[in-house]
XYZ file of C-alpha atoms in Angstrom:
489
model
C 0.060 -0.100 -0.101
C 3.023 2.371 0.798
C 4.180 1.882 -2.747
C 0.520 2.486 -4.115
C 0.264 5.568 -2.127
C 3.814 6.723 -3.386
C 2.885 6.066 -6.888
C -0.071 8.081 -6.720
C 1.624 10.938 -5.130
C 4.563 10.896 -7.513
C 2.965 9.739 -10.758
C 3.192 13.361 -12.186
C 6.877 13.677 -11.359
C 9.608 12.507 -13.895
C 11.561 9.681 -13.063
C 14.772 11.302 -11.716
C 12.816 13.535 -9.324
C 10.405 10.747 -8.070
C 13.481 8.552 -7.418
C 15.219 11.469 -5.630
C 12.154 12.326 -3.597
C 11.583 8.758 -2.674
C 15.257 8.080 -1.500
C 15.367 11.182 0.458
C 11.878 10.531 2.056
C 12.770 6.821 2.889
C 16.254 7.662 4.574
C 14.762 10.592 6.458
C 12.031 8.504 7.797
C 14.341 5.568 8.690
C 16.304 8.176 10.742
C 13.682 9.566 12.574
C 12.162 5.777 13.163
C 15.526 4.967 14.526
C 15.258 7.683 17.281
C 11.699 6.998 18.344
C 12.426 3.374 18.526
C 15.408 4.074 20.780
C 13.554 6.338 22.991
C 10.332 4.474 23.165
C 12.525 1.317 24.198
C 14.471 3.082 26.720
C 11.299 5.137 28.145
C 8.326 3.116 27.855
C 7.357 -0.321 29.328
C 7.212 -2.956 26.440
C 8.005 -6.197 27.569
C 10.060 -7.095 24.415
C 12.834 -9.740 24.606
C 15.394 -7.205 23.333
C 18.370 -6.051 25.394
C 18.606 -2.416 26.396
C 21.956 -1.951 24.728
C 19.944 -2.362 21.389
C 17.892 0.758 22.038
C 21.140 2.641 23.431
C 23.026 1.683 20.488
C 20.157 3.005 18.215
C 20.088 6.295 20.320
C 23.835 6.846 19.867
C 23.639 6.093 16.018
C 20.545 8.621 15.872
C 22.637 11.198 17.884
C 25.884 10.501 15.578
C 23.950 10.966 12.641
C 22.561 14.353 13.630
C 25.951 15.523 14.752
C 27.163 14.477 11.310
C 24.515 16.352 9.426
C 25.618 19.523 11.404
C 29.306 19.228 10.320
C 29.188 17.454 6.773
C 26.296 19.566 5.197
C 26.523 17.543 1.814
C 26.774 13.984 0.811
C 27.750 12.761 -2.591
C 26.037 9.473 -3.690
C 26.612 7.968 -7.159
C 27.982 11.616 -8.413
C 25.014 13.338 -6.924
C 25.450 16.116 -4.411
C 22.592 16.346 -1.935
C 22.395 18.931 1.070
C 21.681 17.239 4.373
C 18.730 18.359 6.170
C 19.145 21.199 8.775
C 18.886 20.805 12.591
C 15.391 22.478 12.492
C 14.290 20.187 9.670
C 15.559 17.121 11.707
C 13.479 18.130 14.769
C 10.418 18.913 12.499
C 10.733 15.610 11.008
C 11.112 13.912 14.484
C 7.647 15.437 15.416
C 5.937 14.608 12.182
C 7.237 10.864 12.407
C 6.126 10.855 16.026
C 2.612 12.036 15.079
C 2.365 9.610 12.206
C 3.514 6.548 14.149
C 1.576 7.567 17.129
C -1.590 8.141 15.495
C -0.846 4.613 13.499
C -0.053 2.995 16.744
C -3.178 4.372 18.246
C -5.308 3.221 15.364
C -4.066 -0.254 15.965
C -4.610 -0.482 19.736
C -8.224 0.633 19.075
C -8.722 -2.413 16.809
C -6.665 -4.958 18.737
C -8.577 -7.649 20.582
C -9.408 -7.187 24.169
C -7.680 -10.462 25.098
C -4.276 -8.885 24.319
C -4.703 -6.777 27.730
C -2.101 -4.359 26.559
C -1.771 -0.482 27.297
C -0.939 2.034 24.620
C 2.519 2.801 26.304
C 3.224 -0.855 25.814
C 2.055 -1.224 22.353
C 3.664 1.672 20.878
C 7.435 0.384 21.128
C 5.962 -2.944 19.774
C 4.372 -1.125 16.835
C 7.738 0.592 16.206
C 9.828 -2.517 16.003
C 7.429 -4.163 13.855
C 7.329 -1.315 11.422
C 11.230 -1.185 11.421
C 11.282 -4.840 10.422
C 8.661 -4.061 7.629
C 10.773 -1.273 6.366
C 13.878 -3.136 6.136
C 12.340 -6.167 4.914
C 11.225 -3.990 1.624
C 8.259 -6.217 0.971
C 5.048 -4.455 -0.500
C 3.255 -2.695 2.498
C 5.538 -4.820 4.841
C 3.206 -7.587 4.612
C 4.617 -10.527 6.296
C 7.319 -9.348 8.128
C 4.909 -6.903 10.092
C 2.667 -9.658 11.107
C 5.328 -12.069 12.038
C 7.193 -9.703 14.219
C 3.665 -8.914 15.954
C 3.041 -12.404 16.740
C 6.540 -12.816 18.136
C 6.259 -9.633 20.346
C 2.508 -10.479 21.598
C 2.629 -14.345 21.960
C -0.023 -14.791 24.348
C -3.057 -13.302 22.107
C -5.608 -15.236 20.054
C -3.886 -15.541 16.754
C -7.005 -15.170 14.770
C -8.383 -12.181 16.493
C -4.968 -10.555 16.217
C -4.890 -11.177 12.443
C -8.591 -9.706 12.066
C -7.467 -6.664 13.796
C -4.405 -6.557 11.531
C -6.570 -6.667 8.318
C -9.011 -4.041 9.706
C -6.049 -1.755 10.522
C -4.621 -2.222 7.046
C -7.922 -1.224 5.633
C -8.469 1.902 8.085
C -4.808 3.056 7.938
C -3.625 2.290 4.396
C -6.156 1.353 2.004
C -8.837 4.052 2.793
C -6.140 6.964 2.770
C -4.684 5.532 -0.361
C -8.132 5.589 -2.039
C -8.891 9.086 -1.192
C -5.670 10.232 -2.496
C -6.316 8.509 -5.719
C -9.465 10.441 -6.131
C -7.597 13.916 -5.339
C -4.681 13.151 -7.487
C -6.608 12.088 -10.489
C -8.502 15.609 -10.409
C -7.922 17.607 -13.578
C -4.966 19.779 -13.290
C -5.452 23.695 -12.973
C -4.614 25.725 -15.874
C -1.520 27.485 -14.869
C -0.667 29.304 -18.109
C -1.605 32.385 -16.823
C 0.525 33.375 -14.155
C 0.750 36.829 -12.667
C 3.996 38.513 -12.980
C 5.495 41.634 -11.184
C 8.605 43.651 -12.531
C 11.423 43.626 -10.552
C 13.107 46.863 -9.389
C 15.827 47.776 -7.197
C 16.290 50.897 -4.968
C 18.907 51.338 -2.357
C 20.782 48.136 -2.712
C 23.869 47.748 -0.850
C 27.142 47.933 -3.023
C 28.280 44.500 -2.034
C 24.906 42.833 -3.331
C 26.425 41.780 -6.389
C 29.055 39.975 -4.673
C 26.684 38.117 -2.627
C 24.718 36.908 -5.608
C 27.823 35.042 -6.979
C 26.903 32.412 -4.674
C 23.444 33.327 -3.336
C 19.963 34.051 -4.494
C 17.828 37.246 -4.616
C 15.122 37.809 -1.986
C 11.976 39.678 -3.361
C 9.028 41.507 -1.980
C 5.629 40.443 -3.279
C 5.580 43.697 -5.328
C 8.763 42.907 -7.147
C 11.348 44.934 -5.027
C 14.611 43.426 -4.595
C 15.477 43.410 -0.902
C 18.997 41.909 -1.260
C 20.913 38.757 -1.596
C 20.419 35.726 0.569
C 22.783 32.762 1.082
C 21.451 29.163 1.850
C 23.636 27.109 4.223
C 22.765 23.852 6.019
C 21.162 25.596 9.076
C 20.309 29.012 8.076
C 18.869 31.154 5.030
C 20.959 34.594 5.403
C 20.131 38.066 4.157
C 23.521 39.760 3.638
C 24.007 43.238 4.252
C 21.320 46.016 4.921
C 17.943 45.306 3.434
C 16.874 47.557 0.479
C 13.096 47.251 1.387
C 10.788 48.268 4.350
C 12.029 46.263 7.510
C 8.519 44.351 7.955
C 8.642 43.277 4.266
C 12.257 42.203 4.530
C 11.557 40.324 7.634
C 8.409 38.549 6.298
C 9.891 37.582 3.049
C 13.279 36.144 4.890
C 11.070 34.328 7.435
C 8.927 32.813 4.415
C 12.053 31.710 2.493
C 13.663 30.183 5.533
C 10.401 28.135 6.409
C 10.561 26.595 3.036
C 13.831 25.085 3.854
C 13.406 24.444 7.578
C 16.148 26.890 8.288
C 16.951 29.815 10.576
C 16.262 33.347 8.970
C 19.294 35.287 9.650
C 20.026 39.099 9.164
C 23.850 39.457 8.583
C 25.898 42.626 8.710
C 22.967 45.093 9.093
C 23.421 48.464 10.845
C 22.577 49.482 14.245
C 19.341 51.107 13.506
C 18.090 48.126 11.617
C 19.294 45.765 14.393
C 17.375 47.897 17.074
C 14.336 47.676 15.090
C 14.762 43.901 14.566
C 15.250 43.495 18.407
C 11.865 45.384 18.809
C 10.357 42.573 16.676
C 11.549 40.220 19.074
C 14.804 39.018 17.418
C 18.134 38.550 19.237
C 21.022 40.592 18.088
C 24.818 40.658 18.350
C 27.504 42.961 17.304
C 29.748 40.880 14.776
C 31.816 43.490 12.679
C 32.749 46.964 11.772
C 32.567 48.710 8.434
C 35.502 51.334 7.609
C 33.864 54.029 6.176
C 35.571 57.128 4.551
C 33.257 60.072 3.877
C 34.983 61.460 0.433
C 33.825 64.943 1.141
C 36.361 65.282 3.636
C 39.017 62.579 2.132
C 42.228 64.444 2.501
C 45.787 62.918 2.655
C 47.254 65.675 4.345
C 45.742 64.970 8.035
C 47.496 63.739 11.330
C 45.572 60.688 11.321
C 46.692 59.492 7.798
C 50.363 60.066 8.375
C 51.211 56.104 8.273
C 49.170 56.385 4.566
C 51.532 59.175 3.741
C 54.738 57.312 4.621
C 53.473 54.278 2.671
C 52.735 56.302 -0.628
C 55.984 58.029 -0.517
C 57.694 54.641 -0.209
C 55.805 53.276 -3.054
C 56.544 56.359 -5.362
C 60.241 55.837 -4.803
C 60.150 52.121 -5.710
C 58.662 52.796 -9.148
C 55.511 51.162 -8.648
C 52.717 52.724 -10.797
C 49.130 52.580 -10.083
C 46.468 52.647 -12.772
C 42.831 51.715 -13.517
C 42.978 48.673 -15.551
C 41.280 47.866 -18.986
C 40.171 44.548 -18.854
C 41.585 42.685 -21.784
C 42.037 38.839 -22.111
C 45.495 39.031 -21.432
C 45.058 41.217 -18.320
C 42.245 39.033 -16.893
C 44.744 35.958 -17.225
C 47.393 37.927 -15.226
C 44.919 38.903 -12.584
C 43.940 35.060 -12.457
C 47.516 34.012 -11.812
C 47.957 36.616 -9.302
C 44.778 35.505 -7.628
C 45.744 31.960 -7.543
C 49.295 32.688 -5.977
C 47.540 34.847 -3.196
C 45.322 31.744 -2.527
C 48.284 29.730 -2.508
C 49.827 31.743 0.144
C 46.943 32.629 2.430
C 44.470 29.955 1.705
C 40.699 30.291 0.871
C 39.055 33.154 2.958
C 36.016 32.140 4.915
C 32.730 33.911 5.006
C 29.572 34.218 2.961
C 30.158 37.766 1.981
C 33.587 37.369 0.480
C 33.888 37.859 -3.295
C 35.409 35.406 -5.628
C 37.500 35.852 -8.586
C 35.383 35.695 -11.668
C 36.008 37.309 -15.202
C 32.002 38.106 -15.644
C 32.027 39.493 -12.076
C 35.083 41.672 -12.535
C 33.613 43.345 -15.639
C 30.907 44.833 -13.678
C 33.545 46.543 -11.321
C 36.447 49.059 -11.390
C 39.707 47.287 -11.253
C 42.973 48.906 -10.113
C 46.444 47.348 -10.843
C 49.883 48.084 -9.617
C 52.713 47.447 -12.035
C 56.453 47.424 -11.374
C 59.013 47.052 -14.221
C 56.074 46.696 -16.615
C 54.923 43.809 -14.739
C 51.524 43.615 -12.946
C 52.150 42.686 -9.241
C 48.727 43.466 -7.494
C 44.999 44.518 -8.108
C 41.966 45.494 -6.339
C 38.496 45.701 -7.398
C 35.449 47.825 -6.173
C 31.684 47.404 -6.233
C 30.109 50.695 -7.115
C 27.013 52.660 -7.095
C 25.987 56.335 -7.519
C 26.462 57.037 -4.047
C 28.883 54.672 -2.585
C 31.781 52.329 -3.644
C 32.965 49.455 -1.499
C 36.224 47.660 -1.716
C 35.887 43.901 -2.733
C 39.118 41.841 -3.880
C 42.468 42.565 -2.702
C 44.925 40.360 -4.257
C 48.978 40.828 -4.433
C 52.040 38.767 -5.717
C 54.535 37.534 -3.131
C 56.971 40.085 -4.267
C 54.907 42.930 -4.236
C 56.420 46.010 -2.086
C 55.216 46.972 1.144
C 52.567 49.780 0.493
C 51.522 48.587 -2.812
C 47.845 47.803 -1.322
C 47.828 51.263 0.212
C 48.469 52.872 -2.968
C 45.925 50.838 -5.107
C 43.035 51.644 -2.215
C 43.976 55.250 -2.217
C 43.654 55.645 -5.992
C 40.163 54.017 -5.727
C 39.234 56.590 -3.084
C 40.237 59.227 -5.325
C 38.312 57.965 -8.310
C 35.271 57.557 -6.323
C 35.629 61.334 -5.102
C 36.170 62.501 -8.675
C 32.790 60.752 -9.354
C 30.930 62.714 -6.634
C 30.314 59.613 -4.708
C 29.441 60.393 -0.968
C 31.063 57.417 0.968
C 33.822 54.717 0.198
C 33.637 51.482 2.215
C 36.774 49.711 3.196
C 34.576 46.679 3.956
C 34.151 44.908 7.171
C 36.493 43.333 9.765
C 35.281 40.976 12.337
C 34.441 42.533 15.905
C 37.102 40.869 17.923
C 35.378 41.406 21.309
C 32.264 39.539 20.032
C 31.734 36.611 22.560
C 29.642 34.671 20.263
C 32.282 34.625 17.461
C 34.856 33.616 19.938
C 32.947 30.667 21.067
C 31.936 29.510 17.435
C 35.729 29.359 16.791
C 36.421 27.440 19.786
C 33.803 24.714 19.290
C 34.398 24.679 15.347
C 38.211 24.213 16.018
C 38.918 26.889 13.413
C 42.018 29.075 13.291
C 40.863 32.648 14.087
C 40.854 34.816 11.083
C 43.761 37.148 10.369
C 41.757 40.181 11.019
C 44.302 42.110 13.238
C 46.461 42.723 10.293
C 43.470 43.785 8.041
C 42.205 46.070 10.692
C 45.555 47.787 11.030
C 45.731 48.115 7.173
C 42.404 49.779 7.052
C 43.292 52.073 9.996
C 45.905 53.737 8.018
C 43.001 55.302 6.120
C 41.318 56.818 9.278
C 37.826 55.528 8.463
C 34.807 56.032 10.219
C 33.900 52.683 12.049
C 30.144 51.599 11.828
C 29.258 48.748 13.920
C 27.605 45.769 12.069
C 25.158 43.256 13.559
C 23.491 39.932 13.069
C 20.166 38.989 14.273
C 17.907 35.744 14.281
C 14.696 34.775 16.086
C 16.432 33.482 19.330
C 19.694 33.415 20.955
C 20.159 29.802 20.259
C 19.116 30.081 16.582
C 21.489 33.249 16.304
C 24.489 31.152 17.627
C 23.731 28.068 15.412
C 23.280 30.205 12.485
C 26.426 32.146 12.947
C 28.360 29.046 13.694
C 26.914 27.835 10.291
C 28.085 30.756 8.481
C 31.624 30.491 9.960
C 31.917 27.063 8.988
C 30.965 28.043 5.177
C-alpha cells in the first residue's frame, strides 16, 4: 500500500525527481524511526525480549547522524551531491514521525482484541519495532514481516483475533487514505498558463549585493522590489547586508523563504538602526563586525590621522610602482587570475559568505585598479560601485609586491570615487574581535581565528569612521547556530 500511495503522489513527476524524492523521504523517515524506536524502548514499558543495549546503540547512532549532518552539510552518492537536512528540519521531521507513528499505533490499539490486555504505552514500542522490520524487509506494504514480528512480540494473544485486527488496521490506515488520495490526485490539473508577473525593481541596494549574488539568490518582496542577496547554508537562510526594502517586508520575506527549507532566518551585517528595529520585533541581536567608512567629501591625505598612509605612499613612489585603472583585456584577466591563484596559495581560501570570488564576468561589472613594477602587474583591487558609494572587494597581490602597494591601490580607488561625486567609500568590514559569540564559534569549530588584526591595522591607516554591524535571528540559540553555520561555510 505504501508503494501504491507513493505512486499515486509521484506519478506526475519525472523519474529522476520521483526517485530522488522517494530516496530522501525513505532515508529521512528511517532516521526518525530509529530515534523514536530508541527513545520508546528506553522510556516506555514494552516487555520485548530485546536487550537494553540495542536501544542505547540505536539512540547513539541517531545522535551521531544528527551531529554528522551539522558538520558534513553535503553528501555525494553516485555522483549526485545532496544537501543534508538542517537541525531544524530534523527536529520537525521527528515531530511529524512521532505524530504519524503515534496515530498509527493508536488506530491499531483501538482495533486490537481485548484478550491482548495491553496498554497503549506498551504497544507503541512494539508497533515501532514491527514497522522497522517491515521497512527493512522491503516487502510490499511490509506484509509478512510486520505480522510475524507482531506475533513474536505478543505471543499470548489469540492469533485469529490478532490477524483480524491487522486486516482491519490495514484497511483503515492504508487502503482508505490511499483511495482518497487517488481520487484527489486524479483530479484535472488547473490551468496555470496565466501566471501573474511583477516587474522587478531595485532601489537602495547595498554595493556588495552583486558580490553576494555570486553564490546566493535574490530575495524579493511580493510587489517585485529586490531586498538583497540571500545565502543558503545547512542551518540558515541569510540575508546579507542591509535590506533595501522596508524592514517588515524584508523580515516577512526572509522568514517565508527560510520556512520553505526549515532553516533559521538570519540578518547578517546590518547597521545599528536596523538591528534595534529587529530587536523591537523580538529578534536577538549581536555585534559581529565593523565597517570602515570614508566620507569622500573630507577625504584628504594631509591629515594627522593619515600620516602612516602618507609614509606608505612615498615609499611606493620611490620604488617605481605605478597604479592605474585597468582595462580588462583577455591578457590582463589572465594575469589577474594568476595573481589570484598565487595569493590563494599563500593565504588560503578566505572564509565567509560575503567574501567575493575571482570571476571574469564578475570583474567586468567593477572598477579594477592594478599596480605595476617594471612593466609587470604585481597586485590589483576591485571595487563595487553605485552612484552614492563604492566598496572595496578583492585585494590580491603577488608574493614580491612591495610594502605599501595595497595602500596605493586603495587610495587611487578612493580618489576615483571622489572624482565621481560619490558620498562614501567603504573599506569593507572586519570582524568585531570582542564578540563573545564569535569567539565561542571559533572554539567549538576548531577553526583558526581569522587574520583580522592585520587587516584592521591596514584599514586604520586610512582613518575611516567605524560603523558597527550586527547579526539578528529569532532566538539566542538560533543566532548562535546560524553564526556557527556561517563561519563554517
